[in-house]
Each structure stands twice: as C-alpha cells, then as structure tokens.
mmCIF file of C-alpha atoms in Angstrom:
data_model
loop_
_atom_site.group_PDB
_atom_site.id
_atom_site.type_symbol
_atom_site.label_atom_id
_atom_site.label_comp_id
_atom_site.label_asym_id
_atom_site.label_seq_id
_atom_site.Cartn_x
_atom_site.Cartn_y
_atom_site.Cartn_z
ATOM 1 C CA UNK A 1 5.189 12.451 26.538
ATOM 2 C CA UNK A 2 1.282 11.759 26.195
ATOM 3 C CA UNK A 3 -0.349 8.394 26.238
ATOM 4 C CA UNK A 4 -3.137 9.953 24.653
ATOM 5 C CA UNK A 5 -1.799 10.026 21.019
ATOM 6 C CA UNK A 6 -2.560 5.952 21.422
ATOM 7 C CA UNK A 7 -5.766 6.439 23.063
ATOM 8 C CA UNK A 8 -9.150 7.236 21.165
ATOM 9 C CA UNK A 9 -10.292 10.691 21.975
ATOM 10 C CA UNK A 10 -13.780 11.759 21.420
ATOM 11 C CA UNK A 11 -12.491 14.639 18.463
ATOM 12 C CA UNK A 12 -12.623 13.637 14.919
ATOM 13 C CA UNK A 13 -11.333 10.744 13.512
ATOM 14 C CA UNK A 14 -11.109 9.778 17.536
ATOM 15 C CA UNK A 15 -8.058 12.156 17.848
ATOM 16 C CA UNK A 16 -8.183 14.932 20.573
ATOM 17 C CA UNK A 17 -9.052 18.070 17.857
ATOM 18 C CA UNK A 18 -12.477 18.982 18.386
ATOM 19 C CA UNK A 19 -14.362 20.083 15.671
ATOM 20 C CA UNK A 20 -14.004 23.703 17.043
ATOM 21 C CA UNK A 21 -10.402 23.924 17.154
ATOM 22 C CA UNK A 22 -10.659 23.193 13.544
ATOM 23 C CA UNK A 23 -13.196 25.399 12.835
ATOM 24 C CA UNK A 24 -11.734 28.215 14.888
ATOM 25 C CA UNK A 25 -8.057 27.519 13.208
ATOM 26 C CA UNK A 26 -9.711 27.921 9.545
ATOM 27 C CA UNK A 27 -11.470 31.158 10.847
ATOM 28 C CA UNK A 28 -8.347 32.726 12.017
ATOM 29 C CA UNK A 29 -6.140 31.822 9.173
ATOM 30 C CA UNK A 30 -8.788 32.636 6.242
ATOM 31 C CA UNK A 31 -9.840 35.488 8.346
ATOM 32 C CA UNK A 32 -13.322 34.744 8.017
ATOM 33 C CA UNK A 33 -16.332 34.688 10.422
ATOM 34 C CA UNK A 34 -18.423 31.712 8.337
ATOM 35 C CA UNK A 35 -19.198 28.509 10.491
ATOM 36 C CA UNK A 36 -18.843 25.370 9.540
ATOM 37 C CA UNK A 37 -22.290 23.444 8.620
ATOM 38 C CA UNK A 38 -24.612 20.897 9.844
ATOM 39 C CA UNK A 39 -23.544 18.428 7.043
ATOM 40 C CA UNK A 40 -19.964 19.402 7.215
ATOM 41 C CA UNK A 41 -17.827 15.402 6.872
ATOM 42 C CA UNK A 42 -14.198 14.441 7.807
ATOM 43 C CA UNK A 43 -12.648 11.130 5.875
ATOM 44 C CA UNK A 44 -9.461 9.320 7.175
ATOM 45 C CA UNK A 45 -7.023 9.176 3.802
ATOM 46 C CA UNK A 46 -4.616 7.341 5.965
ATOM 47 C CA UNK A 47 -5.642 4.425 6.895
ATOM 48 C CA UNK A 48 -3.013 1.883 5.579
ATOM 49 C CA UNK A 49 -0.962 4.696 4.626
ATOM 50 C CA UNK A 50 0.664 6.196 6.999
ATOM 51 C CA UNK A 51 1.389 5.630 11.070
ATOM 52 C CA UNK A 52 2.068 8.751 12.400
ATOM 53 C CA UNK A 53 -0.637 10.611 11.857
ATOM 54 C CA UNK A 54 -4.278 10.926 10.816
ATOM 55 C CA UNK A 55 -4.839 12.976 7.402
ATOM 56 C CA UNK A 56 -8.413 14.606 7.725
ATOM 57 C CA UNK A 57 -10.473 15.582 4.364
ATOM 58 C CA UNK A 58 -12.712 17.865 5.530
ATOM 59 C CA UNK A 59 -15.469 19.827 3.803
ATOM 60 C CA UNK A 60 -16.659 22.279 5.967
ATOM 61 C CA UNK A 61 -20.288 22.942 4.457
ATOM 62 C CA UNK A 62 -19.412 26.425 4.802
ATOM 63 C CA UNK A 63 -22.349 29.073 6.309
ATOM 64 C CA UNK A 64 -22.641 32.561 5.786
ATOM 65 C CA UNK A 65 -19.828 31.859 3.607
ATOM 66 C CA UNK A 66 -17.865 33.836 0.370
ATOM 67 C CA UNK A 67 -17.440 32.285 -2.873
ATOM 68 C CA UNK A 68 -12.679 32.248 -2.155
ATOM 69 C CA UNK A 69 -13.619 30.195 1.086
ATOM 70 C CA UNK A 70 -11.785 26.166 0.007
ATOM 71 C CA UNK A 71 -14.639 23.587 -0.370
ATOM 72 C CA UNK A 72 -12.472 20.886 1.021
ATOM 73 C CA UNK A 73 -9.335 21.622 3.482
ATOM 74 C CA UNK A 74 -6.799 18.885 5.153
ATOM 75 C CA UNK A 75 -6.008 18.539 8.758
ATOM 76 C CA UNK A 76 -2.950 16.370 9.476
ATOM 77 C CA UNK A 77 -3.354 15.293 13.236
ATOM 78 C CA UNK A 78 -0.321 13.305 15.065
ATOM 79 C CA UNK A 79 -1.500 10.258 16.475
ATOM 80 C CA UNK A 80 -0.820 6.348 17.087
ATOM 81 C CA UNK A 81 -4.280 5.459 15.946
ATOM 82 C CA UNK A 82 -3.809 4.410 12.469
ATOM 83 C CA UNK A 83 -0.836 2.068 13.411
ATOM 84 C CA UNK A 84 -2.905 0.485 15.954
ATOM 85 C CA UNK A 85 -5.928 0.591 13.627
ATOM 86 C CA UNK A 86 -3.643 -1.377 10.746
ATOM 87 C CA UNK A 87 -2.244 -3.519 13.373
ATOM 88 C CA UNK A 88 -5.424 -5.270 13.652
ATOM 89 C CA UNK A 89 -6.436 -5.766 10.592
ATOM 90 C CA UNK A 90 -3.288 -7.410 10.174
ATOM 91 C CA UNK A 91 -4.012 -9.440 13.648
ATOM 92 C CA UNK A 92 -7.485 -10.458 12.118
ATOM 93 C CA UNK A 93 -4.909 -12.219 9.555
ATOM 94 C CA UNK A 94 -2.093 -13.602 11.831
ATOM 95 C CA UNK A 95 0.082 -11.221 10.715
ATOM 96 C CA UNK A 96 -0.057 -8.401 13.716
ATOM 97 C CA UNK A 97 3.134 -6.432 15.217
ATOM 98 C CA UNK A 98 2.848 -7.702 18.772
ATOM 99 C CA UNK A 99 2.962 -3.932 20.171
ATOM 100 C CA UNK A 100 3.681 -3.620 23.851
ATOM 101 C CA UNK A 101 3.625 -0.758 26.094
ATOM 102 C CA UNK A 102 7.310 -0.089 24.699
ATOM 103 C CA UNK A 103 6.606 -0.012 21.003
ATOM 104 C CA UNK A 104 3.574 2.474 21.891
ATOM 105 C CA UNK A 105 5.930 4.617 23.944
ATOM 106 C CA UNK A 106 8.376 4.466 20.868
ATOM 107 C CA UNK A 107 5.809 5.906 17.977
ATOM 108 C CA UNK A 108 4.733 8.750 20.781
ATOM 109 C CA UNK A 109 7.946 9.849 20.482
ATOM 110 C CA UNK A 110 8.259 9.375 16.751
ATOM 111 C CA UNK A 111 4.880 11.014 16.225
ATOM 112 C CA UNK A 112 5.750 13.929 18.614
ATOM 113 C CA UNK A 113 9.194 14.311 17.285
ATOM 114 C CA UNK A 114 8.348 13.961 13.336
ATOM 115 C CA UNK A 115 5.462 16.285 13.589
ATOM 116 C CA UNK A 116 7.522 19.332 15.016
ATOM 117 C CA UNK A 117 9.862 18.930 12.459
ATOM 118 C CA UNK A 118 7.591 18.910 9.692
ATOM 119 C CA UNK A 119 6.183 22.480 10.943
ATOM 120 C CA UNK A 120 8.762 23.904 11.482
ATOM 121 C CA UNK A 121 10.301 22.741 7.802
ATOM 122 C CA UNK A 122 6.909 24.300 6.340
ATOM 123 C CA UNK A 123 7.744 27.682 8.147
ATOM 124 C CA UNK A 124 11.432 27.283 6.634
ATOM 125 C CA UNK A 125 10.227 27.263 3.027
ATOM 126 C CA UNK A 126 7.711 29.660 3.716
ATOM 127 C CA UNK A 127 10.650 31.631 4.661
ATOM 128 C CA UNK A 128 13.156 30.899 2.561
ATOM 129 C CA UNK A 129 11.980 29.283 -0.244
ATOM 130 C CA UNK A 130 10.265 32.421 -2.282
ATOM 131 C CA UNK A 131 7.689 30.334 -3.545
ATOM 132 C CA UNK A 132 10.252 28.199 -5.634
ATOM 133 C CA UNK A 133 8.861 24.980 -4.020
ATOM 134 C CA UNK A 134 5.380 23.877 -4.019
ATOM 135 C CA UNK A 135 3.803 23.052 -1.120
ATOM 136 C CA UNK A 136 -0.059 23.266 0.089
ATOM 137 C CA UNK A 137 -0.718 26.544 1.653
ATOM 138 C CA UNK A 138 -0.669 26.007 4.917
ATOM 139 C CA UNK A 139 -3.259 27.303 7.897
ATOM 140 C CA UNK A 140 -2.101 26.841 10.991
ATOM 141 C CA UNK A 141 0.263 24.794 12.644
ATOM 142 C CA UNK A 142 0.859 23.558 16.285
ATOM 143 C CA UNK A 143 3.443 21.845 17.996
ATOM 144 C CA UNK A 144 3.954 19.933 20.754
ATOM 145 C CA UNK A 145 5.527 21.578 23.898
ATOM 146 C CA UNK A 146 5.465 21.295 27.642
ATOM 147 C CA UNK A 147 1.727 22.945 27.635
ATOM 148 C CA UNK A 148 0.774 21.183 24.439
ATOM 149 C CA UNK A 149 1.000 17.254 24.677
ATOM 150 C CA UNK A 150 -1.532 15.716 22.747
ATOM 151 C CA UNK A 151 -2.902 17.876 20.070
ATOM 152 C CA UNK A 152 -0.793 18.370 17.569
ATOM 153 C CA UNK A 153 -2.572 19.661 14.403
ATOM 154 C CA UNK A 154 -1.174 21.030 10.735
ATOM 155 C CA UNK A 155 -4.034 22.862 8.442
ATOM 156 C CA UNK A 156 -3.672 23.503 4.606
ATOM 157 C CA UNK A 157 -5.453 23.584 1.943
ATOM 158 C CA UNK A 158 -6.684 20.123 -0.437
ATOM 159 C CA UNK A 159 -4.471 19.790 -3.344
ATOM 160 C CA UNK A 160 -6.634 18.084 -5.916
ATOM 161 C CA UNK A 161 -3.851 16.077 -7.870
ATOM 162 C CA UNK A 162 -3.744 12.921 -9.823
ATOM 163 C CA UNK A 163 -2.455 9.858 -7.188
ATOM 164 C CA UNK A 164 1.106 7.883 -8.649
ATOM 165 C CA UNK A 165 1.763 5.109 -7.228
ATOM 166 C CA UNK A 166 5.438 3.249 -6.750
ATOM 167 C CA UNK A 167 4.549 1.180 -9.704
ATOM 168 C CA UNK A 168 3.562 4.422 -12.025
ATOM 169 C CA UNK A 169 6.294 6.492 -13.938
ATOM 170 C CA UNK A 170 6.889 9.926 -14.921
ATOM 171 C CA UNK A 171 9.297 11.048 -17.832
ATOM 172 C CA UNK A 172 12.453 12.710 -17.487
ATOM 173 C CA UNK A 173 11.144 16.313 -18.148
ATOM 174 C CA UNK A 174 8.746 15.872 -15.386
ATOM 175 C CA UNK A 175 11.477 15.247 -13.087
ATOM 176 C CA UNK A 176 13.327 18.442 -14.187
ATOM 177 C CA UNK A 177 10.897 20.833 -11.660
ATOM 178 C CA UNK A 178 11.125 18.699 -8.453
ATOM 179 C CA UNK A 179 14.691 18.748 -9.418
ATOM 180 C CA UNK A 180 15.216 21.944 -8.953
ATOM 181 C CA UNK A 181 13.000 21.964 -5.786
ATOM 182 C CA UNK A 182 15.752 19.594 -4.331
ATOM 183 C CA UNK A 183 18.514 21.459 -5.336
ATOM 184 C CA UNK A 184 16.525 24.855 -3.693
ATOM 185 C CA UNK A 185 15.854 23.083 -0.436
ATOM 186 C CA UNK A 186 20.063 22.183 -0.027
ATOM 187 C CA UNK A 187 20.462 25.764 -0.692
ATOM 188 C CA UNK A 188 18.010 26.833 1.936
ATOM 189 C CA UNK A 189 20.321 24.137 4.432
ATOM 190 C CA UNK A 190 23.548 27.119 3.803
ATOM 191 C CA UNK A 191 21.187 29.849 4.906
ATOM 192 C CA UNK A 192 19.754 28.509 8.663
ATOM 193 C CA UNK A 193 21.439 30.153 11.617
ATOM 194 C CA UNK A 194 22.774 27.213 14.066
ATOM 195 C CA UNK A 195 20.130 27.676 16.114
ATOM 196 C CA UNK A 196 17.547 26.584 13.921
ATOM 197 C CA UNK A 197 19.611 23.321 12.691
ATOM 198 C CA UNK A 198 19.857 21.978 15.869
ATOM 199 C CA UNK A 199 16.233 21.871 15.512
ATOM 200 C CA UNK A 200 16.680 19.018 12.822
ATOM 201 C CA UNK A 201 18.032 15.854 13.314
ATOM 202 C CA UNK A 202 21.433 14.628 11.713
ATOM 203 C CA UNK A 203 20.631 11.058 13.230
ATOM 204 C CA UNK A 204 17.554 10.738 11.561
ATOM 205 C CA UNK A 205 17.365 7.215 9.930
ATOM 206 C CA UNK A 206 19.112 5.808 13.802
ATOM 207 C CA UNK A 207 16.746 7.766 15.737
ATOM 208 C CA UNK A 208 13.544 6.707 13.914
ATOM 209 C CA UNK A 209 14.795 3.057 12.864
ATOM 210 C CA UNK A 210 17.381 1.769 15.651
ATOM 211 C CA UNK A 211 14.370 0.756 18.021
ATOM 212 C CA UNK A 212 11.556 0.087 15.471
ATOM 213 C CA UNK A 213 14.257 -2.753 14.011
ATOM 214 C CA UNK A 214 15.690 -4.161 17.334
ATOM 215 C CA UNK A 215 17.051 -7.951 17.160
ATOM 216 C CA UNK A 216 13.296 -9.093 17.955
ATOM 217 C CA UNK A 217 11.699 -6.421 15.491
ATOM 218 C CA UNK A 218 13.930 -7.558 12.707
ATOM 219 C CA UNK A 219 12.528 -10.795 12.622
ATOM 220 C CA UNK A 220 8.963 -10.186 13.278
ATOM 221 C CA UNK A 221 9.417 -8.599 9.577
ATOM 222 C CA UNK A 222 11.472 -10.777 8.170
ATOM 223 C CA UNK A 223 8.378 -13.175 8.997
ATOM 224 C CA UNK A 224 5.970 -11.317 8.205
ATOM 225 C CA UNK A 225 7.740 -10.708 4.842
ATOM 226 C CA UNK A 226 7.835 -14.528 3.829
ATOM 227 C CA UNK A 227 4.074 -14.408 4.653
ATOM 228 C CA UNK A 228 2.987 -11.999 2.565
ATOM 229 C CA UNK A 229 4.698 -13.025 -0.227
ATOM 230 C CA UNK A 230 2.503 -15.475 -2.100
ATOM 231 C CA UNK A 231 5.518 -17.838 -3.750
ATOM 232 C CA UNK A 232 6.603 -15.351 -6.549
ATOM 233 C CA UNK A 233 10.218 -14.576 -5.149
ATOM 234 C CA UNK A 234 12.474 -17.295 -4.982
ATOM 235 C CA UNK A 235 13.724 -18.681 -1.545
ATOM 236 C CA UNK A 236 16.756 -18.083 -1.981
ATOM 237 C CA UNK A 237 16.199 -14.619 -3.270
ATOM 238 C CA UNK A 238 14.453 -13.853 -0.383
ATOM 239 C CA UNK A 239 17.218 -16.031 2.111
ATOM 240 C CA UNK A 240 19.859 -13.299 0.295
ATOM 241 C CA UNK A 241 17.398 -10.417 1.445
ATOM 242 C CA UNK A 242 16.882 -11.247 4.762
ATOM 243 C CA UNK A 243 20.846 -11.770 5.012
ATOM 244 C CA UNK A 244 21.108 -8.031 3.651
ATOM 245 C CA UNK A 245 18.270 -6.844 5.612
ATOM 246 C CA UNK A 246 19.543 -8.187 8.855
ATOM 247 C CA UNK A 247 23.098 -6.746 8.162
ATOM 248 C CA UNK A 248 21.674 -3.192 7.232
ATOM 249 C CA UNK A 249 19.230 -2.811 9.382
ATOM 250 C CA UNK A 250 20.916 -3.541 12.306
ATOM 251 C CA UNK A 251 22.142 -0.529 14.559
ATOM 252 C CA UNK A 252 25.808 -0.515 12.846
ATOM 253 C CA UNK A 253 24.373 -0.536 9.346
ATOM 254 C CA UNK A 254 21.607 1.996 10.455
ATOM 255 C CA UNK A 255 24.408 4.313 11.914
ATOM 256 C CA UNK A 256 26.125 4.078 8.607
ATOM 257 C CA UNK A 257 23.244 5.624 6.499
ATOM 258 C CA UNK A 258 23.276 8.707 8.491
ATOM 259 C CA UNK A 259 27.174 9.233 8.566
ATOM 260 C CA UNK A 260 27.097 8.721 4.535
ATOM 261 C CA UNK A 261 28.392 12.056 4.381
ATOM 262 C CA UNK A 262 30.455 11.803 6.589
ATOM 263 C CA UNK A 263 32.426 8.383 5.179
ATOM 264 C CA UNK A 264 32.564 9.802 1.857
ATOM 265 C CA UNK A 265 33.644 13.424 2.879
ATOM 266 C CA UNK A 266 30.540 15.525 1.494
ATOM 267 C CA UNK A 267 28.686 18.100 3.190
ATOM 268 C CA UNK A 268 25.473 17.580 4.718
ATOM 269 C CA UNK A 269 22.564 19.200 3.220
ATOM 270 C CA UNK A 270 19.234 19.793 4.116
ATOM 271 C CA UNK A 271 16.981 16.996 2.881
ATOM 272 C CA UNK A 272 13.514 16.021 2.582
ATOM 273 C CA UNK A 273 14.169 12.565 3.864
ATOM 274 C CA UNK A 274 11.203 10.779 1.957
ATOM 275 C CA UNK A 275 11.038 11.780 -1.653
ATOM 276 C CA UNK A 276 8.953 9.198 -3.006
ATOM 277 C CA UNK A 277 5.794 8.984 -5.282
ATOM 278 C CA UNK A 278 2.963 9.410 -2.913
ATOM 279 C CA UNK A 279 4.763 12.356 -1.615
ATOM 280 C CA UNK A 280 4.590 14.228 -4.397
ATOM 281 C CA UNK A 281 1.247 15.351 -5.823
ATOM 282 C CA UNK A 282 0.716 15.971 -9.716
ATOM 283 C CA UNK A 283 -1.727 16.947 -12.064
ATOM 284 C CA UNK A 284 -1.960 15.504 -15.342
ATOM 285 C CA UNK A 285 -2.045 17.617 -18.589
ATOM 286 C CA UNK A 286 -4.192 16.791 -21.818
ATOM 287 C CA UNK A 287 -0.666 15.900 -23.316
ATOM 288 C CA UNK A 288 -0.173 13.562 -21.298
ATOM 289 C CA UNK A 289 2.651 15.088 -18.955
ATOM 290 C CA UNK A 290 2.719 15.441 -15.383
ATOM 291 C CA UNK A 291 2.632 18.980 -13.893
ATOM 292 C CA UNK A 292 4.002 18.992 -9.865
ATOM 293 C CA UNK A 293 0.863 20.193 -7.486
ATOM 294 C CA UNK A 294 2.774 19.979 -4.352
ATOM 295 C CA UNK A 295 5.568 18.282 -2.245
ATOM 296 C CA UNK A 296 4.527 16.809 0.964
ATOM 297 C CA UNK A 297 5.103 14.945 4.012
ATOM 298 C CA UNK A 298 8.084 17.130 5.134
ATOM 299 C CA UNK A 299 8.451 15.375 8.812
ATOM 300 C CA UNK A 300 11.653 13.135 7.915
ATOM 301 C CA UNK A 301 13.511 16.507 6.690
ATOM 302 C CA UNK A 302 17.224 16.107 8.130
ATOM 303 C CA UNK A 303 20.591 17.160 7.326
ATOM 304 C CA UNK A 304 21.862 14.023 5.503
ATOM 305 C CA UNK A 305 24.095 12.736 2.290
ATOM 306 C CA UNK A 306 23.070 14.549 -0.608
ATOM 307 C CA UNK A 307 22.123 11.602 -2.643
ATOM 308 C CA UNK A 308 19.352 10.921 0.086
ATOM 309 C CA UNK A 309 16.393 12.587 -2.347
ATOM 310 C CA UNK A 310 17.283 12.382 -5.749
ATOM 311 C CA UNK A 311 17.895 8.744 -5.116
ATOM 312 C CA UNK A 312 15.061 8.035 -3.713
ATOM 313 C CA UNK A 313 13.544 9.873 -6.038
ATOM 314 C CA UNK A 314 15.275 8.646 -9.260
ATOM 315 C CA UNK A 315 14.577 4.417 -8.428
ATOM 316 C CA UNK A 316 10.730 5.649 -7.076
ATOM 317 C CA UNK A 317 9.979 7.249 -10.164
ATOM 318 C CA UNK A 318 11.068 6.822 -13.527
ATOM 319 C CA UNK A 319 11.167 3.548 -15.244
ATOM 320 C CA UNK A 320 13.889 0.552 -15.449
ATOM 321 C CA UNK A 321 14.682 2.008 -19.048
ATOM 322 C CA UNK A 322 14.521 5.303 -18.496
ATOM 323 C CA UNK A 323 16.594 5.003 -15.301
ATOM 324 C CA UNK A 324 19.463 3.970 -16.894
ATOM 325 C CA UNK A 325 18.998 6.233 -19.885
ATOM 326 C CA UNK A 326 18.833 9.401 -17.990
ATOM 327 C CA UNK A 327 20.585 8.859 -15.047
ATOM 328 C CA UNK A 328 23.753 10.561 -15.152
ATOM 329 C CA UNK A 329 21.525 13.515 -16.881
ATOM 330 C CA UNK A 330 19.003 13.324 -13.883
ATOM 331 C CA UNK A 331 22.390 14.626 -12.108
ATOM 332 C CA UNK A 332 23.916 17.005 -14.200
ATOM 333 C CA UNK A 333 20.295 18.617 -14.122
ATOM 334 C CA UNK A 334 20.314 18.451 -10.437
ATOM 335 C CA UNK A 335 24.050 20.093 -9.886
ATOM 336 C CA UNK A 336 22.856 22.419 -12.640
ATOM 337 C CA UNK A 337 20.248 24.031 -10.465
ATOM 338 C CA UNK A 338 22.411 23.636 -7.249
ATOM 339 C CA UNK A 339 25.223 25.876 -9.104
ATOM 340 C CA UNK A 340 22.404 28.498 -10.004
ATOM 341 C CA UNK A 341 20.951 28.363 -6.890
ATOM 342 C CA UNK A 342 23.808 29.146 -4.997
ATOM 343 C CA UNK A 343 24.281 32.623 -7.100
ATOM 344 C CA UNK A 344 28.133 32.546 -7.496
ATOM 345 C CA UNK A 345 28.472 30.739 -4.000
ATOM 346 C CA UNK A 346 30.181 27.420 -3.149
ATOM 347 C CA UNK A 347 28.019 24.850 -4.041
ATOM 348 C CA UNK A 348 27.845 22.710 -0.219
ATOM 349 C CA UNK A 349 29.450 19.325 -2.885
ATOM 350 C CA UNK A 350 30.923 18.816 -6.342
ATOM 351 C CA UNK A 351 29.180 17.109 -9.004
ATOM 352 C CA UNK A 352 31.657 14.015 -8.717
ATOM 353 C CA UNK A 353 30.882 13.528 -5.448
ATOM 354 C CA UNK A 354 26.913 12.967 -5.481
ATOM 355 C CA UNK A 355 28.150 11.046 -8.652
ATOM 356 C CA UNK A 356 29.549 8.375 -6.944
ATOM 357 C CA UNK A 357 27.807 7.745 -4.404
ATOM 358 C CA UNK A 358 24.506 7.801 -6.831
ATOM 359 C CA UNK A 359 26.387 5.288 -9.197
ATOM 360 C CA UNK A 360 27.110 3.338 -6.093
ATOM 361 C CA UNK A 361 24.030 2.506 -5.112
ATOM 362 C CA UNK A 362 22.220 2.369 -8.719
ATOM 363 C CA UNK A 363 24.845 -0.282 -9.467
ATOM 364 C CA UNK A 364 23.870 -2.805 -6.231
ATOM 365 C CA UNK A 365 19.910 -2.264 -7.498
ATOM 366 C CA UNK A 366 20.540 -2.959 -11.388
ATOM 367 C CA UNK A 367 22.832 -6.171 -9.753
ATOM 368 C CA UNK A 368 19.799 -7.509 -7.503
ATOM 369 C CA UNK A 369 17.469 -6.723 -10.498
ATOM 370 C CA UNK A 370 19.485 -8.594 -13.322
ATOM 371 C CA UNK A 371 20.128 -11.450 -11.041
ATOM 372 C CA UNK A 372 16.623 -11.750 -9.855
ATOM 373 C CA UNK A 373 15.602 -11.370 -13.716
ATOM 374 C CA UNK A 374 18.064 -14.802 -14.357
ATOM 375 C CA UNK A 375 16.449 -16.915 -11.762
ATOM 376 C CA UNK A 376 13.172 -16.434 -12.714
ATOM 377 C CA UNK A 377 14.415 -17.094 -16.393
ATOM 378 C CA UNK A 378 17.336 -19.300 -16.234
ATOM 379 C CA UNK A 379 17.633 -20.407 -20.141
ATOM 380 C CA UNK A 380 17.314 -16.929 -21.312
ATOM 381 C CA UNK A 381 20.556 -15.691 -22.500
ATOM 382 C CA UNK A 382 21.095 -11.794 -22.195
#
C-alpha cells in the first residue's frame, strides 16, 4: 500500500495525475488528437464532501479541437487529501479527528479498496446493464495493482444536473425510474460468474466501518456530535442516540448489518451500497418533475440484504408524508420490475420478504421521529 495517497503530489489538485495523463487518457478514449489549452482549469467539488477521493471539474480549453469534443469532463482521483484537508478545518475549530499513522494507513486501504470496486462495477453495467441504468459515460479507468500504487484515476464525462440535497424531496413517480435501476442492478448480481463476485465484498459495512468506529473512534464522534449540535436536540434524545450508536456501531452490531440476509434467510443481491440524494443526479423539467441524469458513486457496491438501496433510498428521498403514503407502493413497484427483470426466472427474494424487513426498519424511524416530535412539544396532543 502507498503512503503517497496522504501525501501532496505535485499533479492536480496535489494528487499524483499529471496533467498529461489526463490529457493523454481523454485523447485515447475520445480518439482525438486536440490538446488541452493554456487556460484549461481543474476545481475540487469535494472538498467537505467526500474522503476518498478528489472529484476534478476540468475544462480542457480544447485546441485544434471539433465541435462533439465535452467542454467540461470529471476526473475522480483516489486520495487521502480531502480527509486530511477537512480535518483541519475542523482542527482550526477544536473539533479535529486526531489521525495517527494508523487511521492514515486505514483510509489507504479504504481508498485503494473502494476505488477498484467502483471500476470494476462501472465495467459491470457497461456490460450487463444494456443501457437500462444511467451512469456518466465513462473514459478511462485505472486501478490499483502491484505496478500501480498511487494513481488511481476514473474519467467520464460532466453530467450537468440539478444538486438535491438530504433535506430536498422528489415525488413518488420520480422514484419509479431509479426503481427500476435497483431492481436491474440485483438482476445483473444472478448473472456474474464466481469469479467476478469474489471481486466484491460481502463484508462491506465491517470492512469499511469496524476500524473507522473502534472503542476510541466511537467516542471521538459521539463528542464531536454533542459539539456540533447547537442545543436543538434534547439531552436526553441525544443520551438515547449515543446509547444506540454505541450498541450498533460496535463490531457485533456492525457484523449484523452485513449478515441481514443472512438472519432473515434472503438472498444476497448485488447492491449499490450508498443510494442517497447526492448520489443521484437529476434534471429538473419545466413541470416541475425530476428527470434521473445519472447514478453515481458506485465504490460501496456489495452483495448485501436487499432492502440495503431502496431503504436508503426511500427515508433519503421522499418526504415524511409521502413516505408513509407510498411506502408499501414504493415496494410493490420495486418487486414489480425485479419480476420483469428476471424474464420468467426466480426472482433472487419474494416480495414478503424485502417487506418485512423494510417495515422493520421504517417502523424504529417513524418511533424515534414521533417521540422526538413529543418532546419538543409536550402539550400537543396527537
């Protein structure tokens, strides 16, 4: 493993990807002979964001160029430079991680690990996927290996979309195509030979989690939690959280989230691990509705519980009332598209499977939000 992906290099955005390895990347996958221009700009758009990697706008100022070459292109480099970067910004507030030598050593690993994973997930849909998921079109990719062991890079294309937040909503029938995305993705989990599985992790969430929340970890954030709050959540609100937090995020109760499947006796399925808003990109129509541009940030893909995504996706995503409204329809929709994905095959789960264990865990949030709700409002009767 290289130190260097937690050292500045002297490429852009001080990785170790020179501005000609880009350049030379584009070339071959465009098939084009333009060169990139004296006022050609990178811009970091993860700063804050994201800790395992730098995501590069770039805008070549194309020369000698044709009118189909992109204006602006993204290069998603692995490295420990952001987290380091955010850690001291945090610092300059008393609120820094305390990294050592081991914590650095830990996201090299994660970086190296995640970053694989996601290219070789991209290659899987463009595979597999006949165009039935949306993703950017991607360049070039390289991964690490024993001759490659610091510069990691993914190229595709910008995907000009309209940013959501966690605190924005769609609508039901926006959800219905990224639906059927997640349902096409399990599919493509029945169709790997065993050789490229073992290429994905079924430990995911112990393997990326167990040492970043050690005993000592675990209550750096739990501190660092009660700081940043600024007195809106109620002690003992957040006294019950850290009680939950401490109990799930310990090694047994990480452990447990990856043998879901397991415990309840479902297949695993191929899943994208962290289907949330600001990994999926949208335009907005003149009606008002939200179009999907593209599903990203592929790196946490894993063979997991099938509830993983559209749970994620289903609390991330709609609102409180429409939650509830639409819920069990969110997953008829999604078993719907399994069963017709599949083409007269065994669906990997039944419907009352995903079912419960969806209901399971939409019941513990709706129970933390409606007794939140009371102590912030004790004489309001509901």
């Amino acid at each position: 493993m290289s130190k260097l992906l937690s050292t500045p290099g002297d490429g852009i955005l001080k990785t170790h990807i020179s501005w000609e390895e880009i350049e030379q990347d584009v070339q071959n996958a465009l098939k084009t002979k333009a060169t990139f221009g004296p006022n050609k700009t990178v811009r970091n758009l993860s700063l804050g964001r994201g800790f395992t990697s730098r995501m590069a706008l770039i805008e070549p100022d194309w020369q000698n160029g044709e009118d189909r070459l992109p204006k602006a292109l993204i290069a998603k480099i692995p490295s420990v430079m952001n987290f380091l970067e955010f850690n001291e910004l945090m610092a300059q507030k008393g609120r820094d991680w305390n990294i050592d030598d081991h914590m650095l050593e830990m996201w090299q690993g994660i970086c190296t690990r995640v970053h694989n994973s996601e290219c070789l997930v991209y290659e899987i849909i463009q595979k597999y996927a006949n165009g039935k998921i949306k993703i950017p079109l991607i360049m070039a990719t390289k991964k690490f290996d024993e001759h490659n062991t610091h510069k990691g890079n993914l190229m595709m294309e910008y995907v000009e979309s309209c940013e959501l937040q966690v605190y924005d909503n769609i609508t039901f029938e926006d959800m219905k195509e990224p639906l059927r995305m997640i349902a096409v993705f399990q599919v493509i989990g029945t169709k790997l030979d065993e050789e490229t599985k073992e290429k994905l992790p079924l430990n995911l969430y112990s393997n990326l989690f167990g040492e970043m929340f050690n005993d000592e970890k675990r209550k750096e954030f739990l501190d660092q939690f009660r700081k940043f709050d600024s007195g809106s959540i109620p002690k003992e609100t957040l006294d019950k959280f850290s009680y939950v937090f401490e109990k799930e995020m310990a090694e047994e109760g990480i452990k447990r989230i990856d043998t879901l499947s397991d415990i309840l006796g479902v297949s695993r399925v191929l899943c994208h691990g962290d289907m949330w808003s600001t990994n999926l990109l949208w335009k907005k129509e003149n009606n008002g509705r939200h179009e999907l541009a593209a599903i990203i940030d592929w790196q946490t893909s894993h063979f997991g519980c099938p509830a993983v995504d559209v749970c994620r996706f289903l609390m991330a995503s709609l609102s409180g009332k429409d939650r509830r409204q639409y819920k069990d329809e969110v997953l008829k929709t999604l078993y719907k598209y399994l069963e017709e994905e599949m083409d007269g095959a065994e669906p990997p789960y039944t419907f009352a499977q995903v079912l419960e264990r969806i209901r399971e865990k939409t019941l513990t949030m709706v129970e933390d939000v409606i007794e939140y709700y009371q102590k912030c409002h004790p004489d309001e009767k509901f």
